[in-house]
Amino acid sequence: MPKALIVDDDLFIRQVLLDLLEGAGFAVVQAGDGDEGLRVALEERPEVILLDLVMPGIDGIETCRKLRACPELKHTPILLMTAREDLEGKVNPFQIGADDYIPKPFDGRELVARVQGSLVKSRAMAALDRKARDYEALLDISSSVSSSLDTVEILRRVAERVSNILFHVRGCSVALIQEDGNDGYVLSSSDDPNLGGLRIFLDHSPEIRKVMETAEPVVLSDQQVVKNSAAGVAGLLSSQFNTVLLLPVELNGRVTGAMVVRAEGRQSGFKADEVELCRMVANTSASALKNAMYYQRLRQESKTLENDKRRVEEELRVKALYEQLFDSASEGLAAINGQGEVVFANQKALNIIGCARKDLRGLDFTALLAENSLHRVLKWLKRVEGDAESSERFDVTICDHRGVERLLSLSLSDRTVGGDLHVVAFRDVTRKRQMEQELSETRRGLEEANLRLEQASIERAEYLNAAAHDLRIPVTIVSGYCSLLEELGTDNLTAEQREYLDAAQQSSDRLVDLINSMLDLSRIEAGKIVMDIEVRDLAGVLQDISRHFHPLAAKHDHRIVVNSPDSCLARFDAENIHRVLVNLVGNAMKYSPAGGQIRLNLQEDEHGVQVSVEDSGGGIPEERISELFEKFSQLDREDSRRGTGLGLYICKKIIDAHQGKIWAESTLGQGSRFCFTLPTPSEYHIPLD
């Protein structure tokens, strides 16, 4: 039913026209002025417009001009309605774009006849215009596709030009079907290059099969598109398009494929004239697409041949390089066929088996093997024949052409080259195995000697420990009696007797110190030293040490100075840290002259707690400082009369067990400074067993 728009400010006139046009089979929409008429015309797209000339606002002349300026209303007939006296001397309706005018008062039958006549004329003009446009598009497409040999570019141009005519078309694809009519492939796609080459099975694409068999177009609506998209029909259909048009592609009178035109938008669907246009486009572009396909196939084959040529040249170059490497390899390499015959061997292999190249033909490699080695090689070959993966290296014994027995390290692999050839790699290891045997025997002898030494060391340590324990009691008794004699008084003794008593006292004290050091050393080296590491106040320990050495310091005219905070917490074993401080302070007193000063310093920083003991002695040479913490280390002969050389070694072992550090600093003539660190409670790490 054609649609008519009435634009008139007179409600009575609009009602009269409404009755006349509806009686003549028109659907009628109305507008009361020019602005409303423009809006309704663009929304409703009527096929004929009846426009009053005289209206408030914009009049009929201006409204007609604005309607004609809209591309969508280019061919819509406009009939002006006015009294004859309104037209005289004012405007020619045909000059402003009107197709006819109807004078008022109008005759109903004449008005309907004029409206119907304008509608017929408009449709005829639109059809002619569309046909001319279609033929022009076909010529343009034919010229465009003939200038390209790229199938994607051809389809892009086809889709672009078709979409200029049918604005809702978004893409198209061409599928070629094989001669047997069962399957084919996508030649190209304008909007999705990934579809090119996609395989199509007609059993899964009944719509394409129908187009191939009937040579007639098939239109798929919204629901059909969604259904086929879910089924994956050749990947050509997608639910994002409202309508899909399948067209036969005919070449030389035979259907060779199908073109898929995809449309989307508010006005989806295809009219009969649009289907016919797309069909002519498909047949027009078929020949160009076929030629482009052949050209691309020829170019691809040419490229493939070129690549094959380069690959063969590269393989020949690599083969020559491998032959050169094969012949210059440091190992003996031989290629052996399925009968065990050596067909090729490099120079190194010829030298090992004592064979000239002229004697290589027909040489049976297994004939060179000793009986035990032959059994092992044959066992390996049997596994290879059973398709079991095997690759290993083992020693074999051969008797070369000179009659000399050799030991070879043989590498066998189940991989074959050149059909049935196995590459065997071997090297002469006769001398190497002899040396390995000698080294093995030597190593066993050294291991046995080491075990004996370890046992002797254990026995020596046990002996020293037992001896130290046995000596400790009598020496302690001698030292105690000497001390007792001094306490009882020496006034009744002669000067010589007092000198002997002092010497006995000093020697017994030195023996006690030596025995205690030996016992400590024995426990440390046996790993039996016990540590009771807890958080304690280190400042209190330094004060105890100061009080402990005060009588001895006063006797030798020494002054002990303690610089420490009132409290300083650290993790340490009280007994062992006390032993370290006693050793360091005792050494400081030994090497400080009368009137000298011994300083005990305690400080804490971000790295932990640091303790230092400073003396005012003569200092230590710089090159000897690194030796101080070694076992039995003594700087000179005088030291041997003062100590055992074990004290600092024991101190280092104790500090190491606390996860701390100990070191010495000294300048000749300016005294020495012995320092050690202990971790704070937050820094100590419990060692893992």
XYZ file of C-alpha atoms in Angstrom:
689
model
C 0.000 0.000 0.000
C 1.598 3.337 -1.096
C 2.050 5.992 1.583
C 1.021 9.643 1.116
C 1.948 12.668 3.263
C -0.493 15.626 3.562
C 1.084 18.918 4.742
C -1.616 21.593 5.328
C -2.465 23.900 8.205
C -6.218 23.538 7.514
C -7.580 20.594 9.501
C -10.744 20.421 7.341
C -8.719 20.176 4.106
C -6.515 17.458 5.650
C -9.614 15.441 6.605
C -11.096 15.747 3.103
C -7.794 14.629 1.527
C -7.503 11.811 4.068
C -10.903 10.420 3.083
C -10.154 10.692 -0.683
C -6.681 9.057 -0.525
C -7.608 6.265 1.872
C -10.588 5.516 -0.412
C -8.108 5.219 -3.272
C -5.927 2.684 -1.351
C -3.273 4.964 0.159
C -1.854 4.940 3.683
C -1.931 8.558 4.854
C 0.235 10.500 7.334
C -0.323 14.192 8.149
C 1.542 17.344 9.198
C 0.152 20.758 10.179
C 3.062 22.964 9.009
C 6.278 22.951 7.006
C 8.628 22.075 9.872
C 6.473 19.134 10.940
C 6.135 18.081 7.299
C 9.937 17.915 6.875
C 10.291 15.792 10.014
C 7.480 13.372 9.125
C 8.763 13.027 5.528
C 12.234 11.945 6.726
C 10.797 9.528 9.289
C 7.994 7.940 7.196
C 9.574 8.147 3.702
C 6.211 8.584 1.848
C 5.898 7.769 -1.845
C 3.938 11.011 -2.599
C 3.625 14.381 -0.791
C 0.662 16.823 -1.043
C 1.933 20.253 0.100
C -0.140 23.403 0.721
C 1.474 26.557 -0.683
C 0.312 29.030 1.943
C 1.078 28.041 5.550
C 2.252 29.822 8.721
C 5.944 29.549 9.512
C 7.858 28.302 6.505
C 5.531 28.324 3.499
C 5.073 25.613 0.878
C 7.769 27.071 -1.433
C 10.515 26.877 1.207
C 9.264 23.489 2.417
C 9.387 22.139 -1.163
C 12.946 23.341 -1.628
C 14.063 21.728 1.635
C 12.345 18.443 0.736
C 14.095 18.375 -2.642
C 17.458 18.970 -0.910
C 17.144 15.617 0.910
C 18.798 12.715 -1.063
C 16.325 10.269 0.437
C 13.405 12.170 -1.196
C 15.072 12.749 -4.549
C 12.396 10.896 -6.596
C 9.396 11.446 -4.257
C 6.574 13.301 -6.164
C 5.527 16.639 -4.590
C 2.134 18.142 -5.526
C 1.486 21.768 -4.515
C -2.104 22.638 -3.493
C -3.145 26.287 -3.950
C -5.721 28.612 -5.430
C -4.934 29.770 -8.986
C -4.628 33.428 -7.975
C -1.871 32.451 -5.494
C 0.305 31.150 -8.333
C -0.052 34.143 -10.672
C 3.056 36.327 -10.590
C 4.531 34.533 -7.583
C 6.231 31.218 -8.416
C 6.385 28.463 -10.959
C 5.856 25.172 -9.008
C 8.092 23.229 -11.407
C 11.001 25.644 -10.847
C 11.043 24.989 -7.087
C 11.006 21.185 -7.583
C 7.309 20.341 -7.491
C 6.097 17.638 -9.872
C 2.551 19.056 -10.265
C 0.065 21.421 -8.672
C -3.588 20.995 -7.731
C -5.758 24.095 -7.801
C -8.260 24.789 -5.050
C -11.060 24.016 -4.879
C -10.130 20.629 -6.239
C -12.122 17.840 -7.808
C -11.750 14.580 -5.845
C -11.421 12.268 -8.842
C -8.987 14.617 -10.601
C -6.864 14.883 -7.445
C -6.662 11.104 -7.040
C -5.831 10.676 -10.733
C -3.054 13.296 -10.541
C -1.603 11.687 -7.403
C -1.650 8.218 -8.983
C -0.144 9.557 -12.210
C 2.690 11.274 -10.340
C 3.343 8.060 -8.423
C 3.550 5.973 -11.630
C 5.853 8.548 -13.207
C 8.069 8.603 -10.098
C 8.377 4.828 -9.982
C 9.246 4.658 -13.666
C 11.919 7.332 -13.250
C 13.346 5.580 -10.187
C 13.486 2.257 -12.056
C 15.257 3.844 -15.016
C 17.654 5.638 -12.713
C 18.368 2.438 -10.794
C 18.921 0.435 -13.984
C 21.292 3.055 -15.340
C 23.119 3.098 -12.030
C 23.357 -0.708 -12.007
C 24.791 -0.829 -15.529
C 27.232 1.910 -14.684
C 28.264 -0.040 -11.580
C 28.725 -3.219 -13.626
C 30.961 -1.383 -16.099
C 32.924 0.108 -13.219
C 33.283 -3.283 -11.508
C 34.280 -4.999 -14.759
C 36.932 -2.376 -15.433
C 38.162 -2.428 -11.817
C 38.476 -6.194 -11.353
C 40.193 -6.625 -14.720
C 43.046 -4.395 -13.564
C 44.064 -6.577 -10.608
C 45.405 -10.088 -10.112
C 44.869 -10.117 -6.347
C 41.709 -12.012 -5.367
C 41.390 -10.175 -2.048
C 41.761 -6.815 -3.798
C 39.174 -7.813 -6.456
C 36.639 -8.778 -3.797
C 37.391 -5.632 -1.813
C 36.635 -3.529 -4.865
C 33.480 -5.537 -5.625
C 32.232 -5.167 -2.029
C 33.097 -1.451 -2.014
C 31.188 -0.732 -5.224
C 28.225 -2.924 -4.299
C 28.016 -1.199 -0.901
C 27.945 2.173 -2.688
C 24.731 0.990 -4.358
C 23.396 -1.261 -1.581
C 24.618 0.614 1.489
C 23.749 -2.223 3.888
C 26.202 -4.688 2.214
C 29.338 -5.154 4.389
C 31.324 -7.933 2.684
C 31.407 -10.821 0.285
C 33.310 -14.082 -0.245
C 33.759 -16.436 -3.190
C 33.893 -20.211 -2.731
C 35.081 -22.474 -5.555
C 33.775 -26.039 -5.675
C 35.779 -29.028 -6.914
C 34.815 -30.939 -10.030
C 33.240 -33.799 -8.038
C 30.824 -31.347 -6.422
C 31.397 -32.647 -2.877
C 33.761 -30.090 -1.441
C 35.690 -26.949 -2.251
C 37.487 -24.055 -0.623
C 37.137 -20.316 -0.080
C 38.976 -18.464 -2.830
C 38.961 -15.127 -1.064
C 37.004 -12.887 1.310
C 36.820 -9.094 1.276
C 36.279 -8.553 5.012
C 38.140 -11.524 6.566
C 41.414 -12.578 4.870
C 41.694 -15.521 7.296
C 38.869 -17.270 5.434
C 41.042 -17.658 2.313
C 41.745 -21.346 1.645
C 39.109 -22.545 4.152
C 37.799 -26.026 3.223
C 34.054 -26.380 2.480
C 32.131 -29.656 2.687
C 28.795 -29.451 0.888
C 27.334 -32.141 3.154
C 27.629 -29.595 5.971
C 26.502 -26.655 3.771
C 23.085 -27.531 2.286
C 22.400 -23.923 1.278
C 25.574 -23.747 -0.857
C 24.766 -27.162 -2.351
C 21.298 -25.881 -3.271
C 22.788 -22.866 -5.044
C 25.213 -25.144 -6.937
C 22.457 -27.553 -8.029
C 19.721 -25.041 -8.941
C 21.865 -22.127 -10.154
C 19.399 -19.905 -8.265
C 20.100 -17.393 -5.466
C 19.249 -18.249 -1.859
C 18.498 -15.602 0.785
C 19.009 -16.465 4.474
C 17.043 -14.407 7.003
C 18.132 -13.402 10.532
C 17.205 -16.691 12.244
C 18.650 -18.820 9.439
C 21.937 -16.919 9.640
C 22.171 -17.527 13.392
C 21.359 -21.234 12.936
C 23.991 -21.762 10.241
C 26.564 -19.718 12.167
C 26.103 -21.982 15.191
C 26.540 -25.004 12.928
C 29.743 -23.482 11.505
C 28.720 -23.606 7.801
C 32.134 -23.248 6.213
C 32.909 -20.294 8.449
C 31.252 -18.005 5.843
C 28.141 -17.092 7.810
C 28.096 -15.080 11.024
C 25.358 -13.976 13.394
C 26.628 -10.392 13.217
C 24.905 -10.061 9.783
C 21.120 -9.749 9.467
C 20.853 -11.247 5.989
C 23.101 -13.380 3.786
C 22.641 -13.759 0.016
C 24.100 -16.871 -1.692
C 24.603 -16.465 -5.459
C 25.770 -18.952 -8.111
C 29.026 -18.045 -9.867
C 28.769 -19.141 -13.501
C 31.727 -19.443 -15.840
C 31.373 -20.678 -19.448
C 27.790 -21.730 -18.767
C 28.613 -23.844 -15.732
C 28.192 -23.120 -12.017
C 31.703 -23.288 -10.569
C 31.138 -21.777 -7.168
C 29.103 -19.497 -4.966
C 29.382 -15.866 -3.904
C 28.314 -15.006 -0.348
C 27.095 -11.413 0.141
C 26.636 -10.358 3.778
C 24.339 -7.487 4.809
C 23.574 -5.797 8.098
C 21.690 -2.762 9.361
C 18.190 -1.507 9.899
C 17.090 -2.243 6.323
C 18.598 -5.699 6.066
C 17.280 -7.973 3.370
C 17.457 -7.977 -0.419
C 14.881 -6.845 -2.961
C 14.471 -8.646 -6.264
C 16.336 -5.962 -8.248
C 19.172 -6.020 -5.649
C 19.456 -9.810 -5.966
C 19.622 -9.498 -9.748
C 22.303 -6.811 -9.499
C 24.408 -8.977 -7.148
C 23.977 -11.921 -9.527
C 25.290 -9.894 -12.468
C 28.187 -8.684 -10.298
C 29.052 -12.281 -9.358
C 29.143 -13.408 -12.992
C 31.032 -10.261 -14.043
C 33.784 -10.815 -11.460
C 33.976 -14.628 -11.866
C 36.401 -14.593 -14.792
C 38.701 -12.056 -13.117
C 38.683 -14.052 -9.890
C 39.492 -17.242 -11.774
C 42.406 -15.589 -13.584
C 43.652 -14.095 -10.322
C 43.458 -17.495 -8.666
C 45.473 -19.107 -11.473
C 48.019 -16.292 -11.302
C 48.392 -16.636 -7.534
C 48.728 -20.396 -7.849
C 51.377 -19.988 -10.553
C 53.222 -17.433 -8.469
C 53.035 -19.700 -5.414
C 54.333 -22.676 -7.388
C 57.133 -20.527 -8.791
C 58.008 -19.408 -5.279
C 57.897 -23.015 -4.073
C 60.263 -24.090 -6.851
C 62.598 -21.242 -5.993
C 62.544 -22.238 -2.322
C 63.181 -25.877 -3.279
C 66.142 -24.797 -5.374
C 67.607 -22.791 -2.497
C 66.998 -25.693 -0.105
C 68.752 -28.165 -2.408
C 71.677 -25.768 -2.811
C 71.853 -25.340 0.953
C 71.670 -29.104 1.495
C 74.521 -29.624 -0.974
C 76.550 -26.954 0.776
C 75.833 -28.504 4.178
C 76.643 -31.972 2.803
C 80.030 -30.742 1.591
C 80.635 -29.085 4.944
C 79.661 -32.266 6.826
C 81.980 -34.349 4.682
C 84.805 -31.952 5.476
C 84.001 -32.017 9.194
C 83.535 -35.785 9.112
C 86.965 -36.314 7.635
C 88.685 -33.822 9.955
C 86.975 -34.993 13.176
C 89.159 -35.774 16.168
C 87.364 -39.107 16.665
C 87.320 -42.053 14.339
C 84.036 -42.059 12.385
C 82.803 -44.889 10.198
C 79.570 -45.482 8.273
C 78.476 -49.146 8.448
C 75.706 -50.681 6.344
C 73.183 -53.312 7.415
C 75.657 -56.154 6.601
C 78.276 -54.700 8.968
C 80.527 -53.535 6.104
C 82.408 -50.271 6.419
C 81.400 -48.090 3.441
C 83.190 -44.942 4.600
C 85.703 -44.008 7.292
C 87.520 -40.789 8.038
C 91.282 -40.567 8.270
C 91.304 -40.814 12.049
C 89.400 -44.120 11.897
C 91.802 -45.493 9.270
C 94.756 -44.615 11.491
C 93.219 -46.332 14.523
C 92.397 -49.627 12.796
C 95.643 -49.528 10.785
C 93.910 -49.717 7.408
C 94.543 -47.860 4.138
C 91.594 -46.328 2.258
C 92.162 -48.669 -0.691
C 91.647 -51.660 1.667
C 88.363 -50.289 3.023
C 86.015 -51.893 0.479
C 84.285 -54.969 1.890
C 85.898 -54.581 5.336
C 83.709 -56.226 8.016
C 83.912 -54.079 11.134
C 82.727 -56.856 13.447
C 85.647 -59.049 12.265
C 88.002 -56.652 14.059
C 86.294 -57.163 17.431
C 87.451 -59.523 20.147
C 84.995 -62.264 21.142
C 83.621 -60.554 24.262
C 83.285 -57.219 22.462
C 81.613 -58.866 19.441
C 78.953 -60.354 21.735
C 78.141 -56.932 23.169
C 77.884 -55.211 19.761
C 75.657 -57.980 18.366
C 73.421 -57.677 21.435
C 73.050 -53.952 20.779
C 72.288 -54.537 17.079
C 69.563 -56.995 18.069
C 67.892 -54.341 20.200
C 68.008 -51.879 17.292
C 66.344 -54.425 14.958
C 63.572 -54.768 17.534
C 62.846 -51.052 17.157
C 63.937 -50.358 20.735
C 65.534 -46.957 21.122
C 69.179 -47.410 21.998
C 72.157 -45.102 22.091
C 75.197 -45.816 24.228
C 78.979 -45.730 24.497
C 81.096 -48.628 25.751
C 84.606 -50.013 25.425
C 85.489 -52.765 22.953
C 88.695 -54.622 22.228
C 89.907 -54.919 18.617
C 92.883 -56.424 16.874
C 93.929 -53.977 14.143
C 95.428 -54.875 10.732
C 98.915 -54.701 12.242
C 97.999 -57.380 14.788
C 98.102 -54.961 17.734
C 95.352 -55.238 20.348
C 93.686 -51.912 21.142
C 90.957 -50.728 23.479
C 88.412 -48.444 21.797
C 85.636 -46.332 23.316
C 82.778 -47.021 20.900
C 79.643 -44.848 20.482
C 76.641 -46.468 18.779
C 73.317 -44.861 17.887
C 70.104 -46.418 16.561
C 69.581 -43.552 14.124
C 70.298 -44.351 10.495
C 71.445 -42.053 7.688
C 71.214 -42.534 3.966
C 68.801 -45.437 4.354
C 70.471 -48.212 6.383
C 73.808 -46.667 7.387
C 74.823 -46.444 11.043
C 77.528 -43.961 12.042
C 79.952 -45.387 14.591
C 82.276 -43.065 16.533
C 85.307 -44.444 18.355
C 88.606 -43.361 19.826
C 91.683 -45.199 21.062
C 91.586 -45.250 24.886
C 94.226 -47.945 25.449
C 96.709 -45.654 27.176
C 93.925 -43.715 28.942
C 92.441 -46.869 30.476
C 95.912 -47.973 31.634
C 96.433 -44.620 33.338
C 92.936 -44.769 34.849
C 93.747 -48.229 36.235
C 97.002 -46.956 37.702
C 95.269 -43.886 39.144
C 92.529 -46.073 40.591
C 95.069 -48.277 42.319
C 96.932 -45.218 43.576
C 93.677 -43.703 44.844
C 92.805 -46.883 46.705
C 96.262 -46.875 48.285
C 95.872 -43.223 49.311
C 92.401 -43.876 50.724
C 93.747 -46.755 52.787
C 96.680 -44.614 54.009
C 94.276 -41.779 54.827
C 92.108 -44.150 56.854
C 95.181 -45.276 58.739
C 96.197 -41.645 59.361
C 92.704 -40.767 60.567
C 92.746 -43.724 62.910
C 96.202 -42.719 64.131
C 94.971 -39.146 64.650
C 92.025 -40.406 66.670
C 94.298 -42.610 68.735
C 96.738 -39.698 69.228
C 93.918 -37.404 70.344
C 92.638 -40.038 72.737
C 96.157 -40.564 74.054
C 96.741 -36.840 74.524
C 93.373 -36.454 76.212
C 94.106 -39.339 78.561
C 97.637 -38.085 79.190
C 96.370 -34.570 79.910
C 93.835 -35.927 82.373
C 96.502 -38.082 84.035
C 98.961 -35.153 84.253
C 96.403 -32.679 85.497
C 96.048 -34.238 88.966
C 99.752 -34.407 89.977
C 100.531 -31.020 88.428
C 97.596 -29.477 90.259
C 98.897 -31.033 93.508
C 102.405 -29.623 92.908
C 100.953 -26.197 92.126
C 98.767 -26.363 95.213
C 101.666 -27.273 97.502
C 103.794 -24.458 96.090
C 100.976 -22.002 96.723
C 100.550 -23.376 100.219
C 104.278 -22.921 100.965
C 104.085 -19.296 99.857
C 101.040 -18.715 102.025
C 102.787 -20.279 105.074
C 105.636 -17.822 104.644
C 109.092 -17.956 103.144
C 110.989 -15.997 105.831
C 112.834 -19.114 106.978
C 113.995 -19.891 103.410
C 117.137 -18.663 101.840
C 117.040 -16.431 98.785
C 118.064 -19.355 96.616
C 115.300 -21.548 98.067
C 112.704 -18.796 97.453
C 113.897 -18.528 93.836
C 113.489 -22.285 93.420
C 109.990 -22.101 94.915
C 108.972 -19.274 92.567
C 110.309 -21.227 89.565
C 108.395 -24.330 90.668
C 105.228 -22.256 91.130
C 105.521 -20.638 87.653
C 106.306 -23.949 85.938
C 103.397 -25.735 87.606
C 101.030 -22.863 86.641
C 102.287 -23.046 83.066
C 101.755 -26.822 83.051
C 98.211 -26.393 84.388
C 97.533 -23.821 81.650
C 98.991 -26.146 78.983
C 96.960 -29.125 80.189
C 93.735 -27.061 80.269
C 94.438 -25.754 76.745
C 95.107 -29.261 75.447
C 91.851 -30.508 76.984
C 89.938 -27.572 75.436
C 91.590 -28.201 72.067
C 90.702 -31.868 72.258
C 87.035 -31.097 72.961
C 86.858 -28.479 70.185
C 88.425 -30.684 67.510
C 86.219 -33.587 68.564
C 83.140 -31.326 68.272
C 82.308 -31.917 71.928
C 82.377 -28.308 73.091
C 78.987 -27.495 74.690
C 77.407 -24.066 74.143
C 74.601 -22.714 76.311
C 73.822 -19.627 74.194
C 71.177 -17.344 75.696
C 70.414 -13.638 75.928
C 72.628 -12.232 78.707
C 74.091 -8.930 79.895
C 77.618 -8.637 78.452
C 78.428 -5.462 80.414
C 78.227 -7.424 83.680
C 80.700 -10.017 82.355
C 83.260 -7.273 81.636
C 82.872 -5.942 85.178
C 83.403 -9.468 86.591
C 86.582 -9.855 84.491
C 87.880 -6.510 85.803
C 87.313 -7.589 89.411
C 88.877 -11.007 88.724
C 92.132 -9.498 87.406
C 92.307 -6.599 89.865
C 94.668 -8.316 92.404
C 97.015 -9.502 89.636
C 96.929 -6.075 87.990
C 97.822 -4.399 91.288
C 100.694 -6.844 91.772
C 102.213 -5.893 88.373
C 101.342 -2.204 88.660
C 98.738 -2.389 85.828
C 95.521 -0.415 85.646
C 92.343 -1.970 84.142
C 89.805 0.482 82.642
C 86.315 -0.633 81.559
C 84.362 1.512 79.035
C 80.848 0.097 78.637
C 77.186 1.023 79.039
C 75.380 -0.009 82.201
C 73.702 -2.852 80.304
C 74.218 -4.491 76.902
C 72.255 -7.558 75.844
C 73.731 -10.150 73.493
C 73.451 -13.868 72.794
C 76.413 -15.826 74.210
C 77.568 -18.718 76.379
C 78.714 -17.169 79.655
C 81.422 -19.717 80.501
C 83.084 -19.704 77.083
C 82.955 -15.908 76.586
C 84.445 -15.605 80.103
C 87.250 -17.943 78.922
C 87.859 -15.738 75.827
C 88.048 -12.550 77.921
C 90.344 -14.187 80.494
C 92.682 -15.226 77.670
C 92.686 -11.783 76.001
C 93.086 -9.826 79.261
C 95.748 -12.263 80.496
C 97.717 -11.782 77.240
C 97.355 -7.993 77.559
C 98.805 -8.108 81.062
C 101.666 -10.385 79.932
C 102.763 -7.971 77.191
C 102.123 -4.659 79.001
C 105.016 -3.105 80.934
C 104.740 -2.127 84.606
C 102.529 0.945 84.980
C 100.724 0.075 81.769
C 96.999 0.295 81.126
C 94.580 -2.407 79.892
C 91.312 -1.076 78.415
C 88.119 -3.159 78.030
C 85.669 -1.485 75.609
C 82.078 -2.512 74.875
C 79.884 -0.842 72.242
C 76.769 -1.696 70.219
C 75.879 -0.547 66.680
C 73.701 -1.713 63.764
C 76.119 -4.583 63.055
C 76.019 -6.124 66.551
C 77.960 -5.956 69.810
C 81.742 -5.388 69.711
C 84.221 -6.029 72.541
C 87.865 -4.930 72.399
C 90.829 -5.450 74.747
C 93.682 -2.933 74.375
C 97.139 -3.221 75.894
C 100.076 -0.823 76.108
C 102.737 -3.292 75.004
C 105.264 -3.080 72.165
C 102.832 -4.103 69.415
C 102.870 -6.864 66.794
C 104.496 -6.729 63.310
C 101.843 -6.319 60.613
C 102.986 -9.365 58.641
C 102.563 -11.595 61.738
C 98.984 -10.533 62.627
C 97.397 -13.040 60.211
C 99.174 -15.918 62.054
C 97.949 -15.037 65.541
C 94.818 -17.230 65.504
C 96.509 -20.326 64.123
C 97.221 -23.386 66.245
C 100.491 -23.192 68.297
C 101.206 -19.718 66.938
C 103.949 -17.837 68.854
C 105.686 -14.653 67.753
C 109.125 -15.342 69.277
C 111.044 -17.585 71.650
C 110.029 -15.500 74.651
C 106.377 -16.361 73.915
C 107.097 -20.054 74.371
C 107.972 -19.311 77.975
C 104.787 -17.280 78.442
C 102.155 -19.555 76.875
C 101.243 -22.614 74.810
C 100.257 -20.924 71.520
C 96.741 -22.375 71.768
C 94.858 -19.593 73.551
C 93.971 -17.385 70.546
C 93.174 -20.456 68.409
C 90.673 -21.609 71.081
C 89.242 -18.060 71.289
C 88.611 -18.026 67.541
C 86.821 -21.380 67.653
C 84.581 -20.152 70.478
C 83.702 -16.875 68.687
C 83.039 -18.767 65.423
C 80.586 -20.978 67.307
C 78.776 -17.775 68.384
C 78.484 -16.618 64.714
C 80.814 -13.747 65.510
C 84.204 -12.490 64.273
C 87.568 -11.993 66.015
C 90.570 -10.057 64.786
C 93.640 -8.107 65.941
C 94.901 -4.567 65.250
C 98.371 -3.392 66.195
C 101.003 -0.735 65.554
C 104.592 -1.310 66.636
C 105.445 0.722 69.743
C 101.784 1.658 70.359
C 100.269 -1.539 71.752
C 97.724 -3.983 70.370
C 93.926 -4.207 70.175
C 92.057 -7.540 70.073
C 88.365 -7.326 69.050
C 85.474 -9.703 68.696
C 81.791 -9.343 67.871
C 78.698 -11.106 69.146
C 75.220 -11.026 67.581
C 72.414 -9.107 69.199
C 69.271 -11.096 70.162
C 67.597 -10.177 66.851
C 70.601 -11.116 64.677
C 71.420 -14.573 65.993
C 70.422 -17.463 63.697
C 69.892 -20.894 65.165
C 72.050 -23.270 63.085
C 70.187 -26.113 61.334
C 71.232 -29.662 62.159
